[in-house]
Amino acid sequence: MLLLEVISGERLAKPERGKMRVHKISNVNKALNFIASKGVKLVSIGAEEIVDGNAKMTLGMIWTIILRFAIQDISVEETSAKEGLLLWCQRKTAPYKNVNIQNFHISWKDGLGFCALIHRHRPELIDYGKLRKDDPMTNLNTAFDVAEKYLDIPKMLDAEDIVGTARPDEKAIMTYVSSFYHAFSGAQKAETAANRICKVLAVNQENEQLMEDYEKLASDLLEWIRRTIPWLENRVPENTMQAMQQKLEDFRDYRRLHKPPKVQEKCQLEINFNTLQTKLRLSNRPAFMPSEGKMVSDISNAWGSLEGAEKGYEEWLLNEIRRLERLDHLAEKFRQKAAIHEAWTNGKEEMLQRKDYETASLSDIKALLKKHEAFESDLAAHQDRVEQIAAIAQELNELEYYDSPSVNARCQQICDQWDSLGVLTQKRSEALQRTEKLLETIDQLYLEFAKRAAPFNNWMEGAMEDLQDTFIVHTIEEIQGLSTAHEQFKATLPEADKERQAILGIHNEIAKIVQTYHVNMAGTNPYTTINPQEINAKWDKSFQTNIDQALIEEHARQQNNERLRRQFANQANVIGPWIQTKMEEIGRISIEMHGTLEDQLTHLRQYEKSIVNYKPKIDQLEGDHQLIQEALIFDNKHTNYTMEHIRVGWEQLLTTIARTINEIENQILTRDAKGISQEQMNEFRASFNHFDRKRTGMMDAEDFRACLISMGYNMGEAEFARIMSIVDPNRLGLITFQAFIDFMSRETADTDTADQVMASFKVLAGDKNYILADELRRELPPDQAEYCIARMTPYTGPDAVPGALDYMSFSTALYGESDL
């Protein structure tokens, strides 16, 4: 009873003073009842056996007392008794070599474990460096003597017994070690403080690494955008279709190979930023503010500029290809018309400059006059061709044809020659008119032949130009229109053939008259250079072109283009609505509540997998789009979806599902870090959804006020303004679900604060206003001790000593309350 009073600090019932057996049994029962009142269950220990001197029962009772009053109250990280004491020993001896505490028997035989415990807490009592593992007797006796002399721990064990026994008594060693625990219990507070600091520093180190990763990824992405935009904004045109096709192929490689990884990097950057901000909020740290120009909004703006330049570059490429195609067609048409005109004008100036009328007879003059009239008719007929040549040259200049100087020079030469022909024609006409009165004879048949042959010849030349001219169409309707026009032209051929026969009949009539009347005709028809052989040759040549085959081939090409249009449209009309439907479904999932957050996360990841599995159809559509571009198809009436729409929709879908998954993960982080139950999380979500009347995933200020009132908040305008500054720091007037969860979790959970960390440092410093580097290295893990030493400023208070560090300003800096 006296032993129990000493170790418990309580008074027991008054003992019996008699010496009889019954008195002794009564006193032992009082002691046993006191032990039982402390929650100790006594099994097979009776007062009679104790009084009778049963050594086994007596030792059992003493061990029960030791367990209850010396060992049972030991607790380390939610463990108790034996496990807690063993964990305490392992942690205290972990830094020491040759010490490996795994039990309470053979791990202590070499004595180094006891010496390590003493040195860890009182390093001045033992020179641990001089101890040897192969000298257990010296180690044990040193530990026992020092513990008895300086720590007031009785010498409960015998060194010879421990060394000479294969397995020392576990209970004896546990009892003796518990004395060390109680002797050094004050150091346990320092360990707890160190653990708190380790936890805070670990969070800070992890956040700093995330910030560095964000800065690097943002810098790399912005640098890539900075290098890519000038390339996309380069609008220097090429002179050939082949060069522009190569530019288009390079652009396709950019879209197919270079851009998709950067889209993924941008999405990952936003996810990392949101995760970092969530972790900072959960640990009561200030929000992360990236370097200037590297905000998520800056990256989004740069990305928008990139996509704007990309869209403009693609439109420019397609317009340039259309322009070059048009230029090639116009240039060829210009060369054909110029060659025909130059062939016609060849020798006309020399002819107009002759003065044969001065020595000609009257009949010759009449002939020359009629011939000149026919020439003027022919000249007027060629006026349209000259105007066409000038118009084509003008259009080539407007479209910036690369060989415009040579075109302009040739056109100017034709126009100058045409003006010269006009002047010469006018002069010759005036000269012939002056001498017309002197001339009489005229051959009407020649004149009629010339008048009819000239326009007919011009018509044949025009027909030859039209049949030999190249054409360009983009739709089946256009090629069908050309085919119809060609059929209409062929329908006019019988009437033209009648005109040809009539012209040839005039020539035959002339020959008949000459043969009949033996007229001596010198030379050819004086009114025209056209002869029947030339008419027949041009007539035969006009219908040897392969225009029908060209129309058939072009019709087949347009049919193939139409097939490509329908093939693309059939897929686009399915994929476009599918993407829109998936976007709407993701929106519903993010609002509705079905199961736990883990269930929602699993559902979203399965949903993401199904979306990714849809990628081959997007790739197939890209292939069809490439075929359409290679075929130079610029419109598609069968669908309102373009490849650009599908690409943007697909990228938005991938970004939306990734962002939604990240929001659920952040909610899980918030729930676990704040200790919020699933029921609370569901209640928060239900409240948010109820007051999110517009179903946009955000509440306005009035809806948020109503939500808080419904949850029991009684607040004035000032308090509500304070809450709004927390959930809506940017003052947008909108509260997201994540901000709502952060606020509610902050209201319902406890977190580390700067004051708590400062108090922990003060424990490690022994209540001093400063702390030494050696104290940090002794109590903290090496990497976190060096982390603190590198960032703490020197202490400058009145009680400062050399090497003193200011842990107060360091603690506040961890939570953004002062500059580090």
GROMACS .gro file of N, CA and C in nm, residues 701 704-705 708 715-729 731 735 743:
model
   66
  701ALA      N    1  -2.353   3.697  -5.603
  701ALA     CA    2  -2.342   3.739  -5.463
  701ALA      C    3  -2.472   3.717  -5.386
  704PHE      N    4  -2.526   3.355  -5.311
  704PHE     CA    5  -2.431   3.310  -5.209
  704PHE      C    6  -2.478   3.356  -5.071
  705ARG      N    7  -2.531   3.480  -5.062
  705ARG     CA    8  -2.583   3.529  -4.934
  705ARG      C    9  -2.699   3.440  -4.886
  708LEU      N   10  -2.566   3.110  -4.752
  708LEU     CA   11  -2.509   3.120  -4.617
  708LEU      C   12  -2.620   3.132  -4.512
  715MET      N   13  -2.530   3.740  -4.038
  715MET     CA   14  -2.421   3.834  -4.064
  715MET      C   15  -2.476   3.965  -4.117
  716GLY      N   16  -2.399   4.069  -4.089
  716GLY     CA   17  -2.432   4.200  -4.143
  716GLY      C   18  -2.358   4.225  -4.273
  717GLU      N   19  -2.370   4.348  -4.323
  717GLU     CA   20  -2.307   4.381  -4.450
  717GLU      C   21  -2.155   4.374  -4.441
  718ALA      N   22  -2.100   4.419  -4.329
  718ALA     CA   23  -1.953   4.419  -4.314
  718ALA      C   24  -1.899   4.276  -4.314
  719GLU      N   25  -1.967   4.187  -4.239
  719GLU     CA   26  -1.921   4.048  -4.233
  719GLU      C   27  -1.935   3.980  -4.369
  720PHE      N   28  -2.047   4.009  -4.438
  720PHE     CA   29  -2.064   3.948  -4.571
  720PHE      C   30  -1.959   4.001  -4.670
  721ALA      N   31  -1.925   4.129  -4.658
  721ALA     CA   32  -1.821   4.184  -4.745
  721ALA      C   33  -1.687   4.116  -4.718
  722ARG      N   34  -1.660   4.087  -4.589
  722ARG     CA   35  -1.535   4.015  -4.555
  722ARG      C   36  -1.534   3.876  -4.618
  723ILE      N   37  -1.646   3.805  -4.608
  723ILE     CA   38  -1.653   3.669  -4.665
  723ILE      C   39  -1.637   3.676  -4.817
  724MET      N   40  -1.700   3.776  -4.880
  724MET     CA   41  -1.688   3.790  -5.027
  724MET      C   42  -1.544   3.816  -5.067
  725SER      N   43  -1.469   3.891  -4.988
  725SER     CA   44  -1.328   3.916  -5.021
  725SER      C   45  -1.246   3.789  -5.016
  726ILE      N   46  -1.294   3.688  -4.939
  726ILE     CA   47  -1.222   3.559  -4.932
  726ILE      C   48  -1.257   3.472  -5.052
  727VAL      N   49  -1.388   3.457  -5.080
  727VAL     CA   50  -1.430   3.364  -5.186
  727VAL      C   51  -1.424   3.427  -5.325
  728ASP      N   52  -1.420   3.562  -5.332
  728ASP     CA   53  -1.414   3.629  -5.463
  728ASP      C   54  -1.308   3.739  -5.457
  729PRO      N   55  -1.178   3.698  -5.448
  729PRO     CA   56  -1.072   3.801  -5.434
  729PRO      C   57  -1.060   3.891  -5.555
  731ARG      N   58  -1.310   4.009  -5.726
  731ARG     CA   59  -1.431   4.093  -5.731
  731ARG      C   60  -1.504   4.081  -5.863
  735ILE      N   61  -1.900   3.318  -5.748
  735ILE     CA   62  -1.834   3.226  -5.654
  735ILE      C   63  -1.837   3.087  -5.714
  743PHE      N   64  -1.398   2.785  -4.852
  743PHE     CA   65  -1.451   2.866  -4.744
  743PHE      C   66  -1.516   2.778  -4.637
   0.00000   0.00000   0.00000
